[in-house]
Amino acid sequence: MLQIKNLSKCFEDLEVLRAVNLSVEKGEVVVIIGPSGSGKSTLLRCVNLLENPTGGEILYQGEDITQLGKKVTDYRKQVGMVFQRFNLFPLKNALENVMYAPVKLNKVPVKDAKEQAMDLLRKVGLENRAHAYPSALSGGQQQRVAIARALAMKPEILLFDEPTSALDPELVGDVLEVMKQLAKEGMTMIVVTHEMGFAKDVADRVIFMDGGFVVEEGAPQDIFTNPKNERTRTFLSRVL
Ligand code: ADP
Ligand code: MG
């Protein structure tokens, strides 16, 4: 579904991604781990073109997305993103947050969008909070609304950038549970996270990044029990 080839990204003379290669199959869950500053967010931001890569290719279903021109908008609709900070519209309630993009961008009739949004809120366990404003929701609830909002565009692939890092520990589980359920349903996902338990349970493949490189990748049981690279071992010994 997604093939990243020799991707590089520089901010002025700072090289943040160096010759990154990564492919993601349909239905696969790829978890990216690695120290702060290693380029994980930049990689995700390149995948949905929030950043323009400096070099290399990103093929989505065989087409280089860096060369899409005007079709970028269509591509972006197929790629959902969930951030560490939930970024909900503060003046819209949960239901309105989820309905907004389908109505505005896809011209879905309000009645249909509303029904669909209610279904999605039910899916993330928040149907009884549909009319609550973000400020009245816990961080975990806001993040689940953000996931429902991403799903409302019916994305082909979902990117998560540390979706639970800003949450109080007791709220992390509900969000991970929703993500686990999505994985089970066959959603294609790239997840940057420090939740190693989630990576072990849910990932088909784990990528370890350091210094802008993909240092190691493999099945979770291999990476976690038998990391080959010294830097992977050091990182894991700190976080596990
Ligand atoms: P991670 O998500 O792994 O913590 P990031 O991708 O956020 O890493 O950042 C990688 C490096 O790129 C860091 O050194 C960061 O300071 C730098 N960086 C990220 N975004 C920008 C930007 N817009 N301008 C300049 N430097 C940036
Ligand atoms: Mg980051």
Tab-separated table of N, CA and C in Angstrom, residues 98-117 152 154:
chain	number	residue	atom	x	y	z
A	98	VAL	N	-16.795	15.385	14.813
A	98	VAL	CA	-16.683	14.193	13.955
A	98	VAL	C	-17.365	14.426	12.599
A	99	MET	N	-18.445	15.214	12.615
A	99	MET	CA	-19.200	15.460	11.373
A	99	MET	C	-18.526	16.455	10.438
A	100	TYR	N	-17.672	17.293	11.017
A	100	TYR	CA	-17.236	18.482	10.295
A	100	TYR	C	-16.606	18.191	8.923
A	101	ALA	N	-15.592	17.348	8.897
A	101	ALA	CA	-14.865	17.135	7.635
A	101	ALA	C	-15.727	16.444	6.568
A	102	PRO	N	-16.484	15.399	6.924
A	102	PRO	CA	-17.345	14.788	5.892
A	102	PRO	C	-18.307	15.797	5.267
A	103	VAL	N	-18.889	16.679	6.087
A	103	VAL	CA	-19.844	17.660	5.558
A	103	VAL	C	-19.114	18.717	4.725
A	104	LYS	N	-18.013	19.257	5.302
A	104	LYS	CA	-17.312	20.360	4.626
A	104	LYS	C	-16.541	19.908	3.395
A	105	LEU	N	-15.794	18.819	3.545
A	105	LEU	CA	-14.880	18.420	2.468
A	105	LEU	C	-15.508	17.437	1.498
A	106	ASN	N	-16.363	16.554	2.017
A	106	ASN	CA	-16.931	15.523	1.140
A	106	ASN	C	-18.387	15.770	0.776
A	107	LYS	N	-18.937	16.898	1.260
A	107	LYS	CA	-20.321	17.270	0.936
A	107	LYS	C	-21.325	16.171	1.292
A	108	VAL	N	-21.041	15.450	2.379
A	108	VAL	CA	-21.995	14.445	2.855
A	108	VAL	C	-23.189	15.193	3.464
A	109	PRO	N	-24.426	14.812	3.135
A	109	PRO	CA	-25.589	15.476	3.734
A	109	PRO	C	-25.535	15.397	5.267
A	110	VAL	N	-25.944	16.505	5.901
A	110	VAL	CA	-25.814	16.610	7.354
A	110	VAL	C	-26.440	15.421	8.083
A	111	LYS	N	-27.607	15.010	7.634
A	111	LYS	CA	-28.303	13.922	8.331
A	111	LYS	C	-27.477	12.627	8.281
A	112	ASP	N	-26.931	12.337	7.130
A	112	ASP	CA	-26.105	11.124	6.989
A	112	ASP	C	-24.822	11.237	7.807
A	113	ALA	N	-24.217	12.430	7.745
A	113	ALA	CA	-22.959	12.645	8.476
A	113	ALA	C	-23.188	12.468	9.977
A	114	LYS	N	-24.355	12.927	10.425
A	114	LYS	CA	-24.679	12.847	11.845
A	114	LYS	C	-24.838	11.389	12.277
A	115	GLU	N	-25.547	10.632	11.466
A	115	GLU	CA	-25.739	9.207	11.777
A	115	GLU	C	-24.404	8.479	11.829
A	116	GLN	N	-23.598	8.787	10.836
A	116	GLN	CA	-22.301	8.134	10.753
A	116	GLN	C	-21.432	8.543	11.957
A	117	ALA	N	-21.488	9.822	12.320
A	117	ALA	CA	-20.694	10.314	13.449
A	117	ALA	C	-21.141	9.640	14.746
A	152	ALA	N	-14.001	9.281	10.339
A	152	ALA	CA	-15.169	9.801	9.611
A	152	ALA	C	-14.860	10.043	8.138
A	154	LYS	N	-13.243	8.029	6.403
A	154	LYS	CA	-13.046	6.683	5.855
A	154	LYS	C	-11.650	6.502	5.249
